[in-house]
Short mmCIF file of C-alpha atoms and ligand atoms in Angstrom, two decimals:
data_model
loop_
_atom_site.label_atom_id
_atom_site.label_comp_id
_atom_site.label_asym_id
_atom_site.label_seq_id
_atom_site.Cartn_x
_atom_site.Cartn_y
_atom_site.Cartn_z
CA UNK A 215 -7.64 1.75 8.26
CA UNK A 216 -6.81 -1.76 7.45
CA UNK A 217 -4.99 -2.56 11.19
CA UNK A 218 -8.24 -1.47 13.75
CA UNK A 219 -8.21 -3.77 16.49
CA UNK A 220 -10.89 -3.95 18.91
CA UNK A 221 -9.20 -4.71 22.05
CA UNK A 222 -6.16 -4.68 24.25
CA UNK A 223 -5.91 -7.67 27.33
CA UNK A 224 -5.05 -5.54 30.51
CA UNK A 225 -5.05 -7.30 33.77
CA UNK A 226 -6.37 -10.87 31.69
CA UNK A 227 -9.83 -8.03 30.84
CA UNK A 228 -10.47 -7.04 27.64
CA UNK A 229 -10.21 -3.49 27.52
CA UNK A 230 -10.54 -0.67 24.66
CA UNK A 231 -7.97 -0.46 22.13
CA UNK A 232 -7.27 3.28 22.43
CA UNK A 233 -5.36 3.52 18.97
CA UNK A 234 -7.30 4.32 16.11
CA UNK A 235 -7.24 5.08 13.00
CA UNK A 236 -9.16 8.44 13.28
CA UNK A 237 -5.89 9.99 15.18
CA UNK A 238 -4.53 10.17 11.80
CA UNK A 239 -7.79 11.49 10.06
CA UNK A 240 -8.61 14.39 12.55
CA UNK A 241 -4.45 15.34 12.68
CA UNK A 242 -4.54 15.43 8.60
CA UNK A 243 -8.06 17.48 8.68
CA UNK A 244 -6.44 20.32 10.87
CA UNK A 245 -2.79 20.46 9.05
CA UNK A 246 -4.51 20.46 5.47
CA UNK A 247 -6.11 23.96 6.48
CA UNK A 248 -2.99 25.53 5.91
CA UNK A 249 -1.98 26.00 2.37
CA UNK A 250 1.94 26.17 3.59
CA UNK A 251 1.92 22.32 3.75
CA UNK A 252 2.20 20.42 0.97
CA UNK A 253 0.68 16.58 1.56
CA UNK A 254 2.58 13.80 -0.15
CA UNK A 255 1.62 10.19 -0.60
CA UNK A 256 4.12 7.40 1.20
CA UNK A 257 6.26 5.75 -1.66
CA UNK A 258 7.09 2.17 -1.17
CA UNK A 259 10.82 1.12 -0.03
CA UNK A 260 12.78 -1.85 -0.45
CA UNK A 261 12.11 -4.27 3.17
CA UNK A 262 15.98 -4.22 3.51
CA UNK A 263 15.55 -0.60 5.18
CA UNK A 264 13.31 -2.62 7.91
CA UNK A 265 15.69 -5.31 8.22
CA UNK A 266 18.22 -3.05 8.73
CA UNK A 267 17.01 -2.41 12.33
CA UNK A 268 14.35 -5.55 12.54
CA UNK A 269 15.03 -9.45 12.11
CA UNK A 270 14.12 -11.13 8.89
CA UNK A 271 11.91 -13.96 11.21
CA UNK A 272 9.81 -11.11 13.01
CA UNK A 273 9.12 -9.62 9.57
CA UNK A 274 8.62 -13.24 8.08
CA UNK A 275 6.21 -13.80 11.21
CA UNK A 276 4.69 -10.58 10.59
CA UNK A 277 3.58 -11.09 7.07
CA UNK A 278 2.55 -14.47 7.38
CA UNK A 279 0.24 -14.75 10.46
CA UNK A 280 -1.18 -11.34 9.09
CA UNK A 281 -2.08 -13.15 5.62
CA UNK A 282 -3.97 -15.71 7.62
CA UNK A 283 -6.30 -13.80 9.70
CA UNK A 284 -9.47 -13.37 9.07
CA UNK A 285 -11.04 -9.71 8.94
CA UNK A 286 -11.97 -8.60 12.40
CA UNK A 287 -10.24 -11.07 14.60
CA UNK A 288 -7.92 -10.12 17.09
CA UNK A 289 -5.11 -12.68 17.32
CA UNK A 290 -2.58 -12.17 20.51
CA UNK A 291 0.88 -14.15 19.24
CA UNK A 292 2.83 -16.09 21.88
CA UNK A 293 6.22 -15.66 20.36
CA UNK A 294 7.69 -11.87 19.26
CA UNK A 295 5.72 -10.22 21.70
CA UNK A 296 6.55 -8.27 25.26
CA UNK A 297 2.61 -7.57 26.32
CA UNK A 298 -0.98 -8.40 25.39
CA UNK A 299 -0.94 -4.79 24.24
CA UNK A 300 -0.28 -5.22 20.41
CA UNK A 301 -3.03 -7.72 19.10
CA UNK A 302 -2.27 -8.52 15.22
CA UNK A 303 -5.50 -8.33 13.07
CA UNK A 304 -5.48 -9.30 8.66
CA UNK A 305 -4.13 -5.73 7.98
CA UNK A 306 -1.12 -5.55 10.66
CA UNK A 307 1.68 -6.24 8.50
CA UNK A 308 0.24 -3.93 5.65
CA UNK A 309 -0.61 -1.02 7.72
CA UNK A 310 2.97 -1.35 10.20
CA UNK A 311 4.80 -1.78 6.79
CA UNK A 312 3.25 1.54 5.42
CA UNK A 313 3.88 2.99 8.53
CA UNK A 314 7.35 2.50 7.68
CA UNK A 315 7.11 3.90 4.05
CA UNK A 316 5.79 6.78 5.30
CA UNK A 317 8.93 7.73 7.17
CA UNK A 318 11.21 6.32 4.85
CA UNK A 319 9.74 8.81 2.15
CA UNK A 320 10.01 11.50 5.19
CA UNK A 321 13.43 10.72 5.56
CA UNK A 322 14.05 11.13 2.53
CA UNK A 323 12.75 14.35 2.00
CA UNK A 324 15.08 15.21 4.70
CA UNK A 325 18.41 13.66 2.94
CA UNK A 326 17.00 16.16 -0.28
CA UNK A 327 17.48 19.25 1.79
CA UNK A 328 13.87 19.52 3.31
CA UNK A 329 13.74 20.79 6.47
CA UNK A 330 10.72 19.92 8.08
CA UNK A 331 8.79 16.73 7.67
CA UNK A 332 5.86 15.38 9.59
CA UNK A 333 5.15 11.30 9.04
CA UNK A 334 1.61 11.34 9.64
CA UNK A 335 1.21 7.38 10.05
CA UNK A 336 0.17 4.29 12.27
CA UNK A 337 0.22 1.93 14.15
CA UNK A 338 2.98 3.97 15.92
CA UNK A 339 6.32 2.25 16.58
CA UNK A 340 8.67 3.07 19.67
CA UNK A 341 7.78 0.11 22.00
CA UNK A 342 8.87 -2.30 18.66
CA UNK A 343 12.31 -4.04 19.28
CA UNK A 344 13.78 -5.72 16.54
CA UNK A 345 12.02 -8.88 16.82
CA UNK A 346 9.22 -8.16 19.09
CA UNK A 347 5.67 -6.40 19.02
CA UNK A 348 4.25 -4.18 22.18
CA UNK A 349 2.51 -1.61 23.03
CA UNK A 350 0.65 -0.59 19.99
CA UNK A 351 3.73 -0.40 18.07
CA UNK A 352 5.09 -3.65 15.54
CA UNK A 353 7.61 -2.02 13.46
CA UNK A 354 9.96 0.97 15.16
CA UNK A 355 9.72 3.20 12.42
CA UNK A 356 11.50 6.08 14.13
CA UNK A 357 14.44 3.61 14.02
CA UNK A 358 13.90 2.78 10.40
CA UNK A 359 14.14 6.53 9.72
CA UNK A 360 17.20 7.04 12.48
CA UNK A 361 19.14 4.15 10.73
CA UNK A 362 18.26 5.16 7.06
CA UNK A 363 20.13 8.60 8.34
CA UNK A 364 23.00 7.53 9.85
CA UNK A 365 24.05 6.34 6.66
CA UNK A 366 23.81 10.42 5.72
CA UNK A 367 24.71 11.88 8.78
CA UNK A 368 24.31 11.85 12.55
CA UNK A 369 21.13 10.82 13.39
CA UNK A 370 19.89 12.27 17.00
CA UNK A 371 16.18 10.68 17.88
CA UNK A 372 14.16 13.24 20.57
CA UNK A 373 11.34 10.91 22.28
CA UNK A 374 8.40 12.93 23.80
CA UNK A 375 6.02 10.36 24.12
CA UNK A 376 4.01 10.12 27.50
CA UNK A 377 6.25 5.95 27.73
CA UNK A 378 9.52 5.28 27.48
CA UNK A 379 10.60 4.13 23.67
CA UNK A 380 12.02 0.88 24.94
CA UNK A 381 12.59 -0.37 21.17
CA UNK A 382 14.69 2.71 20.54
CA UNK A 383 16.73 2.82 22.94
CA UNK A 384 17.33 -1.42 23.28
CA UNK A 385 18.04 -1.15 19.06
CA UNK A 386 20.61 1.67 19.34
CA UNK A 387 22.13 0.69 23.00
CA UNK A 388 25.38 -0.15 21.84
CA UNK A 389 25.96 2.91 19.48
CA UNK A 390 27.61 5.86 19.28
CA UNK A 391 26.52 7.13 16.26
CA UNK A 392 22.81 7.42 16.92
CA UNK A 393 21.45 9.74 19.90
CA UNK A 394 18.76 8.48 21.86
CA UNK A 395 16.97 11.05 24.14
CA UNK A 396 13.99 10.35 26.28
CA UNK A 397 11.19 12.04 28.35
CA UNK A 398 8.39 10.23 29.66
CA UNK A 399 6.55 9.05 32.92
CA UNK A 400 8.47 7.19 35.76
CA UNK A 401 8.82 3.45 34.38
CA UNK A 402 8.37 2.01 37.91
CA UNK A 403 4.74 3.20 37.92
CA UNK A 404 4.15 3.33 33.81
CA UNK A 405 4.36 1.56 31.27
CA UNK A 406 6.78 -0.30 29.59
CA UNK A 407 7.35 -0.68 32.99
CA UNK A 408 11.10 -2.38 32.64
CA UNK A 409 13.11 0.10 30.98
CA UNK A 410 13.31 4.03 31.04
CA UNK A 411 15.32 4.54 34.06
CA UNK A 412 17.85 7.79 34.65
CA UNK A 413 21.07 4.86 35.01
CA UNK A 414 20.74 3.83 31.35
CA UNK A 415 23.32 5.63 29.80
CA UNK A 416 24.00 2.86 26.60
CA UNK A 417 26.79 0.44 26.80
CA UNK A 418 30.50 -0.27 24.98
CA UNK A 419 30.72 2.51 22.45
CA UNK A 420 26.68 3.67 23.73
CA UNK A 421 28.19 5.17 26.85
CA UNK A 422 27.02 8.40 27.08
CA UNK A 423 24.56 8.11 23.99
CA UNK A 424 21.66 7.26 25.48
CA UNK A 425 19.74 9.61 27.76
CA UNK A 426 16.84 9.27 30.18
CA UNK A 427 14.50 11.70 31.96
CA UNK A 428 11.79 9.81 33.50
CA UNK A 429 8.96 12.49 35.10
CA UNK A 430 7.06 12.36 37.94
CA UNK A 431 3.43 10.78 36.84
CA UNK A 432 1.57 14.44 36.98
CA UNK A 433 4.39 16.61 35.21
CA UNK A 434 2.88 20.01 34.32
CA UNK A 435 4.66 22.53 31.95
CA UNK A 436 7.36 24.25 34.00
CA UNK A 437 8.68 21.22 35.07
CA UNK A 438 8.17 19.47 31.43
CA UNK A 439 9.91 22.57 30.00
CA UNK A 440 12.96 22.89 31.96
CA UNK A 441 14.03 18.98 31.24
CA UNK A 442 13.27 19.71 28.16
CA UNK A 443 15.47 22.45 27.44
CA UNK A 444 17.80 20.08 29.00
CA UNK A 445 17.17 17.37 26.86
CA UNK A 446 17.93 19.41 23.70
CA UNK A 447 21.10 20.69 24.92
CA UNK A 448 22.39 17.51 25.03
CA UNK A 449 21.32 16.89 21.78
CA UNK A 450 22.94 20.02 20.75
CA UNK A 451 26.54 18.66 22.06
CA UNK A 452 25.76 15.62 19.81
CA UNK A 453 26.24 17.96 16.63
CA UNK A 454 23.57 16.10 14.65
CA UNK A 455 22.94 16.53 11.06
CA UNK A 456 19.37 15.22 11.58
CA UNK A 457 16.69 15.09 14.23
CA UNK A 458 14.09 12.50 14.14
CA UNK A 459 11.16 13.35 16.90
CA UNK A 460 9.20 10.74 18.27
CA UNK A 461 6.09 12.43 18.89
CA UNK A 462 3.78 11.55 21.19
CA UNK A 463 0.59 13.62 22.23
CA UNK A 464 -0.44 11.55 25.52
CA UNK A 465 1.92 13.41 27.41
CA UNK A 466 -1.92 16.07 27.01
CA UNK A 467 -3.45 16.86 29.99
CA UNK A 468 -7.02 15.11 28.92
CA UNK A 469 -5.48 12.11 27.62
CA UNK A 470 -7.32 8.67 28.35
CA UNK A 471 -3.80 6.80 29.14
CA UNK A 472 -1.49 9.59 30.19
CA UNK A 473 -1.01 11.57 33.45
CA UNK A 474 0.76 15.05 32.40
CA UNK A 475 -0.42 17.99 32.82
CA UNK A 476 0.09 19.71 29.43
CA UNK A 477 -2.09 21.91 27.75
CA UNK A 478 -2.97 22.53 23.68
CA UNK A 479 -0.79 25.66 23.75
CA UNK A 480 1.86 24.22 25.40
CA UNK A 481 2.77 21.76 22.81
CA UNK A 482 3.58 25.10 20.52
CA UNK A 483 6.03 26.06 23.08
CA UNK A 484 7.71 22.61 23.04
CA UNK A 485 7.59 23.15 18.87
CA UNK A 486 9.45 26.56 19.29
CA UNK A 487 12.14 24.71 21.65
CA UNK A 488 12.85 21.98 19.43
CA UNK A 489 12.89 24.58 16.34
CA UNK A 490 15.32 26.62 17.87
CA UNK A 491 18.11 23.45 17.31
CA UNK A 492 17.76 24.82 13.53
CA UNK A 493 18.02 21.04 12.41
CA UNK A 494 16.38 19.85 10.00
CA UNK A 495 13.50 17.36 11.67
CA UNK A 496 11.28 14.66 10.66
CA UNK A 497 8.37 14.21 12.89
CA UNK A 498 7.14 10.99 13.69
CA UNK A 499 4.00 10.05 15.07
CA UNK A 500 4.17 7.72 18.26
CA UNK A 501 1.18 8.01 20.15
CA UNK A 502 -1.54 10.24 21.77
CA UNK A 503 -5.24 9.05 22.23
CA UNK A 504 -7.56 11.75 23.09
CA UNK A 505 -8.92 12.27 19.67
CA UNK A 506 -11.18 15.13 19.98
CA UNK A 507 -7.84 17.33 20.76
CA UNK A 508 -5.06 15.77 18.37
CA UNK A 509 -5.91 18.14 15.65
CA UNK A 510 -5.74 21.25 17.77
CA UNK A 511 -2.30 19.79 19.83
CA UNK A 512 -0.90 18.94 16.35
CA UNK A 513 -1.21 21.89 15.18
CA UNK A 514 0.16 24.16 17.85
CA UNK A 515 3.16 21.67 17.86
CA UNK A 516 3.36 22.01 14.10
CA UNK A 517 3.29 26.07 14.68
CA UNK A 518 5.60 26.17 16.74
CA UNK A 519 8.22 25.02 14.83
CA UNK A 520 7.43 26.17 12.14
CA UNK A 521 8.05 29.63 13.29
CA UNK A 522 11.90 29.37 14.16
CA UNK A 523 12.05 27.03 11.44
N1 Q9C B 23 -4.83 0.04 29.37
C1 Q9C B 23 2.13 4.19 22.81
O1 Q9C B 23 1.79 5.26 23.30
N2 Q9C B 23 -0.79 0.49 28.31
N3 Q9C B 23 1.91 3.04 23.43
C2 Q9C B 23 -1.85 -0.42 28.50
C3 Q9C B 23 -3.65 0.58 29.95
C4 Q9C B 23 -0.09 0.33 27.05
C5 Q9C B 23 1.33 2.99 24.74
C6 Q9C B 23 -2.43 -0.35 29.89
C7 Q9C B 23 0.50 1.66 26.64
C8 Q9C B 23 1.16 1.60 25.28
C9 Q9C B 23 2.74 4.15 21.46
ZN1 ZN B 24 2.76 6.57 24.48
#
């Protein structure tokens, strides 16, 4: 509630700032119908776990032009920044650091034997490198999560956001022992525009570890499903001990920023295909803006795995 901001600069225009907090709000209303999930409260972890993945100056730089804002402004930093997407307001650093808890406290879950996990939070993180804000995101927390993992297991990362997770996949480039698996809209015609493409494959010991498959802007579910099912079976040759999802919803047919063709049931179909890995998953909230749906796309997606789970 704390990081709201009230516009994004497209084209030099202000323009609506399409994530807000009420995605998390109407999500939490649906899932708390069902007496299955328990709700936990984020506990707080050391910053070291960010640092692990993020530099100490971004964080510094975080915290400290955060503190000096005054409520409501919208301030658009010149340094540690890829786009005019990502405006910092008084409660950024607060609300991206929480963000972080709340995965952390998923991930740990997971490391206790748990073996499904949803991290409800915001602002979302994927378009975060490790010292630069974009795209609605400022810290990566499915890397946070990812990195706390690998020092359990193999940590495999499945991104379904509508854009390419361009932090992700730059922070784990050069590794072998985290996954990074991607489908999303063409990067020559969306967003983030400069990275997303089939060709990157990782580099040095990240040969082979990272994998793109950029969609055609007005995927429907056939074609979505079928890469999909490809996607996951090269997770499967991974043998991970852990899958982190980053889950985006604006890959929804009626979403304001997206292009896909995907309908509400549809997302429990891609639930049941990413349940039938049998790993044990921690869901991470990326994006997905059409707020009147969330709750019911949510909640197929959380049915759906849930079912093979
Ligand atoms: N007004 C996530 O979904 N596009 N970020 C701005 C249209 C930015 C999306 C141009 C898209 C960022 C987490
Ligand atoms: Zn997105």
């Amino acid at each position: 509630m704390v990081h709201a901001p009230s516009y994004e600069i497209y084209d030099g225009e202000r323009s609506s700032y399409p994530e807000v907090p009420d995605r998390i709000e109407t999500i939490a209303t649906v899932l708390r119908k069902y007496r299955q999930h328990t709700f936990v409260s984020p506990k707080q972890f050391d910053q070291k776990y960010i640092e692990a993945v993020h530099h100490k100056n971004y964080l510094r730089y975080l915290r400290k032009r955060s503190d000096v804002l005054k409520t409501d402004s919208n301030f658009f930093p010149s340094y540690f920044m890829t786009d005019t997407y990502a405006p910092m307001t008084s409660g950024t650093f607060s609300a991206a650091k929480e963000a972080a808890d709340i995965v952390l406290t998923g991930a740990s879950f997971l490391v206790q034997g748990e073996k499904l996990v949803y991290s409800l939070c915001r602002p979302p993180g994927h378009h975060a490198d490790a010292s630069s804000m974009g795209g609605y995101c400022y810290i990566n927390n499915a890397a946070v999560a990812a990195q706390f993992l690998s020092q359990k297991g193999r940590a495999a990362i499945l991104d379904i956001d509508y854009h390419h997770g361009n932090g992700t996949q730059h922070m784990f480039y050069d590794r072998s022992d985290i996954l990074y698996v991607s489908l999303h809209a063409d990067p020559s015609r969306k967003y983030p525009y400069i990275s997303g493409f089939r060709d990157e494959i990782g580099i040095g010991e990240g040969k082979g570890y990272n994998k793109n498959y950029s969609l055609p802007l007005h995927t429907s579910g056939n074609i979505y499903r079928s890469t999909l099912k490809k996607g996951l079976k090269y997770i499967q040759k991974f043998i991970p001990d852990f899958l982190i999802v980053s889950a985006g919803f604006d890959t929804y047919m009626h979403d304001p920023i997206g292009g896909f063709k995907l309908e509400v049931s549809f997302y429990q179909k891609i639930g049941q295909d990413i349940a039938s890995l049998s790993l044990p998953t921690l869901l991470i909230q990326e994006g997905g803006y059409c707020v009147k749906d969330l709750g019911k796309i949510a909640e197929q997606f959380v049915l759906g795995l849930e079912e093979k789970a």
